mmCIF file of C-alpha atoms in Angstrom:
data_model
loop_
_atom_site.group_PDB
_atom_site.id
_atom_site.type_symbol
_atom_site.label_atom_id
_atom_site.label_comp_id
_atom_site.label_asym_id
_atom_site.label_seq_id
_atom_site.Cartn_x
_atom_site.Cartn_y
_atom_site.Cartn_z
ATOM 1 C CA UNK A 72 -15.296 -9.550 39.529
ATOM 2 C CA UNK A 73 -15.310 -7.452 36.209
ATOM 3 C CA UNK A 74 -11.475 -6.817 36.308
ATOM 4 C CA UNK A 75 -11.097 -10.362 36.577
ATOM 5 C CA UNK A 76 -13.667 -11.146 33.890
ATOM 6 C CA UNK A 77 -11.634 -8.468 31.354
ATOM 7 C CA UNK A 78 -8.401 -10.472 31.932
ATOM 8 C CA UNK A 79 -10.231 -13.969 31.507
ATOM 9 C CA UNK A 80 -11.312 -12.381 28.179
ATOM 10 C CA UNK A 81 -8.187 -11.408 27.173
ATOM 11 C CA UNK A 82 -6.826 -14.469 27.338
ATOM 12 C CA UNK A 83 -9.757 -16.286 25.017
ATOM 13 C CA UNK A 84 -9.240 -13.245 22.717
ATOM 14 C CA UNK A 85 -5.573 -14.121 22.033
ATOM 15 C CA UNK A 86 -6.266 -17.796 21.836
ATOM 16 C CA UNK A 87 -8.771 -16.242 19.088
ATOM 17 C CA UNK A 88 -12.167 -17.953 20.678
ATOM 18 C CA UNK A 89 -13.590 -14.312 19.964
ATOM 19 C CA UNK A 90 -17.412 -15.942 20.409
ATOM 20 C CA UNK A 91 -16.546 -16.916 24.160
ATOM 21 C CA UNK A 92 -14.285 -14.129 24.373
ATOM 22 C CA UNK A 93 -17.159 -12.194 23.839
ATOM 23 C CA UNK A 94 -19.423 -13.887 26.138
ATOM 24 C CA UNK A 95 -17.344 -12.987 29.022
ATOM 25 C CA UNK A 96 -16.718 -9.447 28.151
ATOM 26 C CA UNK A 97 -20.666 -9.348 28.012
ATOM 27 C CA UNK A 98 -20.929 -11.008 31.875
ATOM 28 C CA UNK A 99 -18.288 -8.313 33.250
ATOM 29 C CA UNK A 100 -20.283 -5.704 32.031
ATOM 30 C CA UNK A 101 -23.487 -7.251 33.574
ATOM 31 C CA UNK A 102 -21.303 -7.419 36.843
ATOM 32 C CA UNK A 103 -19.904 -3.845 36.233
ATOM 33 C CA UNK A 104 -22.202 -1.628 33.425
ATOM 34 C CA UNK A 105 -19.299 1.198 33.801
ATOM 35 C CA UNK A 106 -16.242 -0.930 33.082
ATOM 36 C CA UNK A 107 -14.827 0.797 29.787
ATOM 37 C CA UNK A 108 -12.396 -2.206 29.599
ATOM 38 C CA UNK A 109 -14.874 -4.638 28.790
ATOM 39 C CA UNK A 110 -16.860 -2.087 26.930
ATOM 40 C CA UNK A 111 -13.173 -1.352 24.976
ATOM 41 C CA UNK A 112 -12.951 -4.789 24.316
ATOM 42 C CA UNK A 113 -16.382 -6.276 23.436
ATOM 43 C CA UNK A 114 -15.771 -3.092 20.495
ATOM 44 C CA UNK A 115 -12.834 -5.124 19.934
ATOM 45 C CA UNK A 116 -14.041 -8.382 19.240
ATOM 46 C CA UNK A 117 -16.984 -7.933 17.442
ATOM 47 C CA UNK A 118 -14.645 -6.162 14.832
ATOM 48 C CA UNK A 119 -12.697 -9.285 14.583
ATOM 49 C CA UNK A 120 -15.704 -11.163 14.081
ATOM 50 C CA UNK A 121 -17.122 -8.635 11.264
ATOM 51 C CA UNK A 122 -19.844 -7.642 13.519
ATOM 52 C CA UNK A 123 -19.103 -3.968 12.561
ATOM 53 C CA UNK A 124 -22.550 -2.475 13.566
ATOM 54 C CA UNK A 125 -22.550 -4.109 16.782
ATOM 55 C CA UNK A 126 -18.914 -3.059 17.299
ATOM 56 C CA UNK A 127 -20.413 0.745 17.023
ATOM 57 C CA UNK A 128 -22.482 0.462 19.280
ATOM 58 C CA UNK A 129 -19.989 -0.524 21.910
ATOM 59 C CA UNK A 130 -17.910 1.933 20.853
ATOM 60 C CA UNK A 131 -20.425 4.762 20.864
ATOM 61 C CA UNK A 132 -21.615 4.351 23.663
ATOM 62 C CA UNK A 133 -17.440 4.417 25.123
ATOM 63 C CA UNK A 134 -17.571 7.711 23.856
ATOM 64 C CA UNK A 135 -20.658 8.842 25.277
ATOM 65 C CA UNK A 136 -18.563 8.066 28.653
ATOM 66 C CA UNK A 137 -14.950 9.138 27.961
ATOM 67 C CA UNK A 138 -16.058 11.821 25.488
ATOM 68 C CA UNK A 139 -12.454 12.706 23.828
ATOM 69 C CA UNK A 140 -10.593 9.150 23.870
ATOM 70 C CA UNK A 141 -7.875 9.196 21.093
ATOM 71 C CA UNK A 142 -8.262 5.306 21.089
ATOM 72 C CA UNK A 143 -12.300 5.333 20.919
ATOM 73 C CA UNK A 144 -12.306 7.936 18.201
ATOM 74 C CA UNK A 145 -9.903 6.244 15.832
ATOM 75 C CA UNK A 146 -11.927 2.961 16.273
ATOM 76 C CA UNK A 147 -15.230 4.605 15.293
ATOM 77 C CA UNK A 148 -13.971 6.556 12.484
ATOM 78 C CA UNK A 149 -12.325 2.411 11.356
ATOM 79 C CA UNK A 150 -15.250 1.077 11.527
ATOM 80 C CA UNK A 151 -17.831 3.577 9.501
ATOM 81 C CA UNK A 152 -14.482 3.424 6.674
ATOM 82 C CA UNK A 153 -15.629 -0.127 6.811
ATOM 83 C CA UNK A 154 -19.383 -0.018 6.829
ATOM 84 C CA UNK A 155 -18.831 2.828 3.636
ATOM 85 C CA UNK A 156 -20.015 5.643 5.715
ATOM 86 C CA UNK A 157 -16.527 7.651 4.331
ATOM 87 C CA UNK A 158 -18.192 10.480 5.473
ATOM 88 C CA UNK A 159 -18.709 9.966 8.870
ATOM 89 C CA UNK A 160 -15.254 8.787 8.899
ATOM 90 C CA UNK A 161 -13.808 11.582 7.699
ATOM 91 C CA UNK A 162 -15.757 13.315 10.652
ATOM 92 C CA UNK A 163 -14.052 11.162 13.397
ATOM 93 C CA UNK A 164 -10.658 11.087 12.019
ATOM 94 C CA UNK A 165 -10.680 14.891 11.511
ATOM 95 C CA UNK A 166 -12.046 15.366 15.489
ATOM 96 C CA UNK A 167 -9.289 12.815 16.123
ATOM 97 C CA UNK A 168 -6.765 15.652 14.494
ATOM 98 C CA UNK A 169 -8.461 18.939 15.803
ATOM 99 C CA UNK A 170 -9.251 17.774 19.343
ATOM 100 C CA UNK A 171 -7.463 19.594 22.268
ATOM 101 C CA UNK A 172 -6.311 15.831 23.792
ATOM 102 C CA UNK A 173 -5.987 14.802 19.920
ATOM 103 C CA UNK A 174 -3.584 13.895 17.657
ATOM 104 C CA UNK A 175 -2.779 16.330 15.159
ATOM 105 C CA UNK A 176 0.447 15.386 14.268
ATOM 106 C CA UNK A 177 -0.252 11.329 13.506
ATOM 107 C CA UNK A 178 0.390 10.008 10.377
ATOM 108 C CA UNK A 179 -1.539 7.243 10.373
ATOM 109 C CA UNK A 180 -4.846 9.467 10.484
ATOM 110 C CA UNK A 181 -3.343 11.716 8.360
ATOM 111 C CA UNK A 182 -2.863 8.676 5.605
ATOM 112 C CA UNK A 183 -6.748 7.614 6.179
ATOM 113 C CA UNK A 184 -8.132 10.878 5.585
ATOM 114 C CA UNK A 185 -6.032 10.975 2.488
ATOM 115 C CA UNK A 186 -7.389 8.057 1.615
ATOM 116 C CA UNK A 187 -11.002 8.894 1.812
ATOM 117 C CA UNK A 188 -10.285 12.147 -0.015
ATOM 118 C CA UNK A 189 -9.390 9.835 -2.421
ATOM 119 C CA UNK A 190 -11.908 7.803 -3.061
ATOM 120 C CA UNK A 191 -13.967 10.766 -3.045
ATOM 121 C CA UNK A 192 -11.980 12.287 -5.452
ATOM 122 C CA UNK A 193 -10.664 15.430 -3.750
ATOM 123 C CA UNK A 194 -7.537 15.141 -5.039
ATOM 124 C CA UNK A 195 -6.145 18.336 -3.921
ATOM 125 C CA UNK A 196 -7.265 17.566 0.065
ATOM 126 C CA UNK A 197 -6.045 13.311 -0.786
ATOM 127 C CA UNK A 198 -2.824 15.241 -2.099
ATOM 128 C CA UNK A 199 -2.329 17.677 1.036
ATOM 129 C CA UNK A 200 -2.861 15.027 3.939
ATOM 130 C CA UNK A 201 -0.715 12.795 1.908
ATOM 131 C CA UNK A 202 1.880 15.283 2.096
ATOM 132 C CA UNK A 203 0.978 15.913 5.558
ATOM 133 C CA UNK A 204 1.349 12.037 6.380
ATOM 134 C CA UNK A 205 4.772 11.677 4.602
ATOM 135 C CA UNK A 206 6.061 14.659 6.572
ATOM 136 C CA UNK A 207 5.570 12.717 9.474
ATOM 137 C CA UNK A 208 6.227 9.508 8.523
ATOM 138 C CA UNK A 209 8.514 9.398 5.506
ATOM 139 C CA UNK A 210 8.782 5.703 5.415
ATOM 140 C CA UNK A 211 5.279 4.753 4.173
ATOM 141 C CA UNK A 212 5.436 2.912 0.816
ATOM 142 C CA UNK A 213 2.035 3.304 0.390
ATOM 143 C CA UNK A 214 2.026 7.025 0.938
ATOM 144 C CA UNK A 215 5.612 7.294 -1.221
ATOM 145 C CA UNK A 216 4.248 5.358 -3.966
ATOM 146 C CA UNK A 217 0.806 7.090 -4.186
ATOM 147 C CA UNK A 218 2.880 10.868 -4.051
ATOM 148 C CA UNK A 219 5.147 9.644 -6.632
ATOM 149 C CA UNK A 220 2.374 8.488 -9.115
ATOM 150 C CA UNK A 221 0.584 11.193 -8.472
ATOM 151 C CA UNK A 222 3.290 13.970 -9.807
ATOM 152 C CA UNK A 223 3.502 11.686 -12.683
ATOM 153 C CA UNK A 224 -0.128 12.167 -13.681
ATOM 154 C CA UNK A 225 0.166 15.331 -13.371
ATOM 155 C CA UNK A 226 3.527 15.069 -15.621
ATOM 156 C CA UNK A 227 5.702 16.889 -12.805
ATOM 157 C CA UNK A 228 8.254 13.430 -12.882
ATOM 158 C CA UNK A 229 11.014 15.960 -11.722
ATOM 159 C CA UNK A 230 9.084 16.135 -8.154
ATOM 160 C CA UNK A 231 8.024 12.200 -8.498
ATOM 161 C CA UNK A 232 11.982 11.594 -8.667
ATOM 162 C CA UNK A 233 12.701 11.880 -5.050
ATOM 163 C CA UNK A 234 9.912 9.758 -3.708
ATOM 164 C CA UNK A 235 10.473 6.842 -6.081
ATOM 165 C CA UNK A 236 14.314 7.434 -5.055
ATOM 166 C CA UNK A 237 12.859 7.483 -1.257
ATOM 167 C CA UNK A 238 11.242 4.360 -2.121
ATOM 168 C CA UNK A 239 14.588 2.511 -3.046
ATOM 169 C CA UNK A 240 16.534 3.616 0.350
ATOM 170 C CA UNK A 241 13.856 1.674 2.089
ATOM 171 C CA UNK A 242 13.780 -1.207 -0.760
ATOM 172 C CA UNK A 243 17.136 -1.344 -1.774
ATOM 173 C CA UNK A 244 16.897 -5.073 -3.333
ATOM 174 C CA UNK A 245 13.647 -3.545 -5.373
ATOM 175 C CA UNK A 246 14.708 -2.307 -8.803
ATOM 176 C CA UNK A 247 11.811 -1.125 -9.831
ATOM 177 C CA UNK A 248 11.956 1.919 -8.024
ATOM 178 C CA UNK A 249 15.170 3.058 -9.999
ATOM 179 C CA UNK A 250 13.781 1.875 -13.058
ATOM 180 C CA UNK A 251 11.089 4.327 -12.606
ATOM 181 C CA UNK A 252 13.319 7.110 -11.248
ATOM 182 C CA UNK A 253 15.431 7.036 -14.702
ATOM 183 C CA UNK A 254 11.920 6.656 -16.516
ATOM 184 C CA UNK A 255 11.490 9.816 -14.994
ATOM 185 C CA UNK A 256 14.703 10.991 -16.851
ATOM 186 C CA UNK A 257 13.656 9.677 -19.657
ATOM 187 C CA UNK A 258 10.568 11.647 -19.947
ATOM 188 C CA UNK A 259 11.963 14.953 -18.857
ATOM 189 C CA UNK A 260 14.350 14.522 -21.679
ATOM 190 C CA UNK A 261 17.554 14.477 -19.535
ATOM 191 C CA UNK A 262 18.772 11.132 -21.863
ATOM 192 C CA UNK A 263 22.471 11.018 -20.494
ATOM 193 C CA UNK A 264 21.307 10.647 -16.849
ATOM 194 C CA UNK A 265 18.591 8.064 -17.858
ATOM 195 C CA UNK A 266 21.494 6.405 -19.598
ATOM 196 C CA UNK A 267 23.742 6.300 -16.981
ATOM 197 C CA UNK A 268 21.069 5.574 -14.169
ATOM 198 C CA UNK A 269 20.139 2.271 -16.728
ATOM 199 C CA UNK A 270 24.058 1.222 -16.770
ATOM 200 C CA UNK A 271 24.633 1.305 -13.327
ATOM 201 C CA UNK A 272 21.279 -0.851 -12.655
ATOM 202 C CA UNK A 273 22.488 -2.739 -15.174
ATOM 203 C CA UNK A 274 25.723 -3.471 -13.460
ATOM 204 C CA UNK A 275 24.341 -4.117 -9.676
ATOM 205 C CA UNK A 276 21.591 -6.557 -11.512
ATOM 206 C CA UNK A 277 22.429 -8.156 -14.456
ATOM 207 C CA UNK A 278 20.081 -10.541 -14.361
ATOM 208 C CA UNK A 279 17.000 -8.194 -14.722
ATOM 209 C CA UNK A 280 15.580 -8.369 -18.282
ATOM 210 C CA UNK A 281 13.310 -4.916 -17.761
ATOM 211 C CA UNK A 282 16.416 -2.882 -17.293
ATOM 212 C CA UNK A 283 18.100 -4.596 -20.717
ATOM 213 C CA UNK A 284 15.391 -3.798 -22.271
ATOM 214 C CA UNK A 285 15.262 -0.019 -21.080
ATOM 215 C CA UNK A 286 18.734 0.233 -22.271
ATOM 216 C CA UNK A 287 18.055 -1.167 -25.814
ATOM 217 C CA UNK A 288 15.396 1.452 -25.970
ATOM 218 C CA UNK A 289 17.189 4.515 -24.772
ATOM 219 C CA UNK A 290 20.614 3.762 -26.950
ATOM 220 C CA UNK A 291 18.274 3.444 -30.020
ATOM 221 C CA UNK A 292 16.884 7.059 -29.083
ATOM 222 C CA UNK A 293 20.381 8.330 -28.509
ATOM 223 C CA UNK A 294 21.770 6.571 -31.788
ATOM 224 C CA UNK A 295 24.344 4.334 -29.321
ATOM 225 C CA UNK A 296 25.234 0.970 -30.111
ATOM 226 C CA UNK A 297 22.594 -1.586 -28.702
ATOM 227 C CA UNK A 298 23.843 -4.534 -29.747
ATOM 228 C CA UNK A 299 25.536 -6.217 -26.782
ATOM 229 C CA UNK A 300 22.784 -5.226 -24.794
ATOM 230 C CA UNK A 301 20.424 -7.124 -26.832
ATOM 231 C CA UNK A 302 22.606 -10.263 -27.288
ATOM 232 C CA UNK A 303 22.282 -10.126 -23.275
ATOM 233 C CA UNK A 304 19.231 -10.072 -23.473
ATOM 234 C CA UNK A 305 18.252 -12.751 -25.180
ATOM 235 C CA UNK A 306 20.978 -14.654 -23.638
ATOM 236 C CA UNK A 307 18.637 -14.023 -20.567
ATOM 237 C CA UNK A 308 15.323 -15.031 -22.187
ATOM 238 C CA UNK A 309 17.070 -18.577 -23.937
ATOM 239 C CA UNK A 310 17.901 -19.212 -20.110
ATOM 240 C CA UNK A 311 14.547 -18.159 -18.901
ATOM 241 C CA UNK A 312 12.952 -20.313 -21.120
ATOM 242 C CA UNK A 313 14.839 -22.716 -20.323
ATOM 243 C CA UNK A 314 14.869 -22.821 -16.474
ATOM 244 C CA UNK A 315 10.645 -22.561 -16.906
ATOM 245 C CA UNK A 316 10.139 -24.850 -19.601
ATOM 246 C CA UNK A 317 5.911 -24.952 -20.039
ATOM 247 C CA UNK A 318 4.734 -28.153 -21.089
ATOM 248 C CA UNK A 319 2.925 -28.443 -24.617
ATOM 249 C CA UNK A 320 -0.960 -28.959 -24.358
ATOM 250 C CA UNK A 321 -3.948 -29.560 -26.761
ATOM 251 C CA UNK A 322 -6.391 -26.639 -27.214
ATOM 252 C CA UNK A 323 -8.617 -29.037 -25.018
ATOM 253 C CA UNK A 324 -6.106 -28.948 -21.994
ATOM 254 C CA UNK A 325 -5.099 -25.154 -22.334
ATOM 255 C CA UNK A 326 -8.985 -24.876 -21.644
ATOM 256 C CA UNK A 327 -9.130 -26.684 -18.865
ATOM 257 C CA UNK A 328 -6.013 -25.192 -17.271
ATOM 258 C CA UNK A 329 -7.385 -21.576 -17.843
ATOM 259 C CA UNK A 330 -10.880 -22.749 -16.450
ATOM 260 C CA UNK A 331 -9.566 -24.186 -13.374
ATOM 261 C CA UNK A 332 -6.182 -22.540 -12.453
ATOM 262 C CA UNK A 333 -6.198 -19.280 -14.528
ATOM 263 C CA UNK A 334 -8.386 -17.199 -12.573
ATOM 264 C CA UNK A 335 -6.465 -18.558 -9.701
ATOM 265 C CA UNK A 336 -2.595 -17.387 -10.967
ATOM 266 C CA UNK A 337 -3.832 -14.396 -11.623
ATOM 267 C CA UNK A 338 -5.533 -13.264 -8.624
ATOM 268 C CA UNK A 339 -2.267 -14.182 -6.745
ATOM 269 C CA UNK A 340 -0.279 -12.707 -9.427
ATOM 270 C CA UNK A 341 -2.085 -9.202 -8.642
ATOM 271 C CA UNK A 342 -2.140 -9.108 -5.239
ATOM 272 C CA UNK A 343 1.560 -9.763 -4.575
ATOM 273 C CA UNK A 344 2.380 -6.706 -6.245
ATOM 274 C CA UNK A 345 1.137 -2.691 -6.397
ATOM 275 C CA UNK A 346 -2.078 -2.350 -8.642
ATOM 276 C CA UNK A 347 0.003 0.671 -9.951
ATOM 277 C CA UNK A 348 2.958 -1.309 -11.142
ATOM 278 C CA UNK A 349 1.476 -3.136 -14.354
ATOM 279 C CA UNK A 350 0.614 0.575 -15.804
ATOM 280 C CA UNK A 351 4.188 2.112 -14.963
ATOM 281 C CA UNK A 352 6.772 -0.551 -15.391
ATOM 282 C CA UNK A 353 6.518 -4.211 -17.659
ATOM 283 C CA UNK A 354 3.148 -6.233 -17.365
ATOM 284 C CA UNK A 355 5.394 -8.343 -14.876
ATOM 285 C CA UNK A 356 7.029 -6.793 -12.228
ATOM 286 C CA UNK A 357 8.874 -8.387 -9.734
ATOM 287 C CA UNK A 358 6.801 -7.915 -7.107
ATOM 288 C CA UNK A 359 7.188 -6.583 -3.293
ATOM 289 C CA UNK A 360 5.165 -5.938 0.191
ATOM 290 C CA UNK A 361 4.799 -2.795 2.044
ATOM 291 C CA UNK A 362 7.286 -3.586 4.820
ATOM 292 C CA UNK A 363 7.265 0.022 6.428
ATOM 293 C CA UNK A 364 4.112 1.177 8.020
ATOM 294 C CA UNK A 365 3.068 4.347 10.188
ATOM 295 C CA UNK A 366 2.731 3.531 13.784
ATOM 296 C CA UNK A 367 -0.813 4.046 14.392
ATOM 297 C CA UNK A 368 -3.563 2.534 16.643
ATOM 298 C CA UNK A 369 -3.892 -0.937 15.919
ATOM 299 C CA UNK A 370 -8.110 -1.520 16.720
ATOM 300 C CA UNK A 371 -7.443 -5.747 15.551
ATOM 301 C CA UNK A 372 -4.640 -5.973 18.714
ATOM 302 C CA UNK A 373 -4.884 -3.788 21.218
ATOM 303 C CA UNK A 374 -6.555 -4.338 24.561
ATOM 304 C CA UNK A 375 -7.301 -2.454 27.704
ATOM 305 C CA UNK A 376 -6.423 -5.025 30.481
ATOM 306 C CA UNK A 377 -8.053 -4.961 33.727
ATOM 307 C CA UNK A 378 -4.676 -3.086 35.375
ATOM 308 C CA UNK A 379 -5.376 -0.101 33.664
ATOM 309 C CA UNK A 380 4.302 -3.566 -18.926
ATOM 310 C CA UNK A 381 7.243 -2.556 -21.107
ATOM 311 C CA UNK A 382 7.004 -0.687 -24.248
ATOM 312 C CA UNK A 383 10.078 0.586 -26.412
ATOM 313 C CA UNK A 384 8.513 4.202 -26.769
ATOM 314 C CA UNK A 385 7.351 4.672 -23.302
ATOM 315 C CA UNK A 386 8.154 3.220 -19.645
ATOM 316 C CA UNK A 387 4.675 3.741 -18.292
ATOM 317 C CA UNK A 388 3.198 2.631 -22.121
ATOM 318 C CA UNK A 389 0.074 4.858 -23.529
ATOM 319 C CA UNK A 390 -2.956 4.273 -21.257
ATOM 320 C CA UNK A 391 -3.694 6.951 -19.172
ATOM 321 C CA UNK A 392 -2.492 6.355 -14.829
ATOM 322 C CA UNK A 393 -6.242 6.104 -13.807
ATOM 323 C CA UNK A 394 -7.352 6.438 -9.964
ATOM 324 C CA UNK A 395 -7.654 2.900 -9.473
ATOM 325 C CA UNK A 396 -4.153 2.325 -10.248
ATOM 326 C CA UNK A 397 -3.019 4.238 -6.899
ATOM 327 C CA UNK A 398 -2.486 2.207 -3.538
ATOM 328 C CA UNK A 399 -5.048 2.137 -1.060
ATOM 329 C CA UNK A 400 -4.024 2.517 2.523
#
């Protein structure tokens, strides 16, 4: 029985044996060649296993069958994003939008088209289906954060202001995002709002060194006493120091540390945080995760069952915000 097979199927696909998983989706459609839950499925798996071309071919030849499935089309335009094919990608998530059974309104496809236009640098069409996706979905860190930097490129940091302050209503224990909204301030000239934005940071987190340092910076361009601000701070760095004492090494054993753990720190050290964040705010960042997400189709879950830096001068320092600094989706 191919219903029976499907469910059987299921079962090894949550218990993740995917390669027996996909043995039995394989025998259901031998019993049944028309069952699109099996086909659905056997897509699915082969996904999960990285088989993306074979995964294509299950999924093309769903839509040769169902012809306008929301589901189908969203997996095929997933899968040529995958294989590079942005293109053809494009194609499906754009039928997904303009379909009459479609979903023009989503803003999860919304996001992905953005985010081809974007690596095909179409800016204008990455920024309108941005926009379009945040309209939507205003919850999106990845879509606030790439809106926000992108106004800031183009120097318009009155219009980033809203998005980074977006940003800290759904990150509230994240500072950055208020560092960079009085950065904003900063470089529009408005100096007493900066100021005061810096103070009351300073006052809900005391402990932050980035926003001390903001503060020394900004009195010295208003001529403002500093002083206290800096004895804070390096009141803050002694304990620092301190509380992370690192122990002292021979030229011999720095090498061997950079050799063998370096490379390692590092990588960890960039992925726990935006790619964007080391241009805009200090080298070191505390770091976050995207916790808010558009609620799209999820192709790695869902199955059809048989039923049916810091710089005194300038927050974002000299270099230039280049493309690759903006979040992927």
């Amino acid at each position: 029985n191919a219903r029976a097979l499907v469910n059987k199927g299921n079962c090894l696909f949550v218990n993740a044996e995917f390669e027996r998983a996909k043995e039995v989706y394989l025998e259901a459609i031998g019993v049944s060649a028309d069952c699109l839950e099996a086909i659905y499925n056997l897509g699915l798996v082969n996904m999960h296993m990285g088989k993306y071309t074979e995964a294509l071919l299950a999924f093309d030849k769903l839509h040769s069958i169902t012809h306008a499935n929301c589901e189908v089309m969203w997996q095929l335009g997933d899968i040529h994003d995958r294989l590079g094919n942005e293109q053809k990608a494009q194609e499906w998530f754009s039928l997904l939008l303009t379909s009459p059974k479609g979903r023009p309104t989503d803003p999860g496809v919304l996001a992905r088209i953005a985010n081809i236009c974007h690596k095909a640098e179409d800016e204008t069409q990455a920024f309108h289906y941005h926009l379009e996706s945040y309209r939507y979905w205003p919850v999106d860190m990845n879509v606030i954060t790439w809106l926000g930097i992108y106004y800031v490129k183009q120097e318009m940091y009155e219009a980033a202001i809203p998005f980074f302050h977006r940003a800290a209503e759904i990150q509230p224990d994240e500072v950055k995002w208020l560092l960079m909204v009085a950065s904003c301030y900063r470089r529009m000239g408005v100096y007493h709002r900066a100021l005061k934005l810096y103070e009351d940071i300073h006052r809900q987190h005391p402990q932050e060194v980035e926003c001390l340092r903001y503060l020394i910076t900004i009195c010295k361009e208003m001529g403002l006493k500093y002083e206290h601000y800096a004895a804070e701070l390096k009141k803050l760095e002694r304990m620092q120091e301190l509380a992370n004492p690192e122990p002292q090494q021979g030229m011999r054993g720095q090498d061997d540390d950079e050799d063998s753990g370096g490379a390692t720190r590092q990588a960890s050290q960039s992925q726990s945080k935006p790619a964007f964040a080391e241009e805009i705010m200090d080298p070191e960042p505390a770091p976050f995760e995207v916790k808010a997400a558009p609620q799209q189709p999820k192709q790695s879950t869902r199955r059809l069952v048989a039923t049916g830096k810091l710089d005194d001068d300038e927050d974002w320092g000299n270099d230039e915000l280049g493309d690759d600094l903006l979040p992927g989706m």
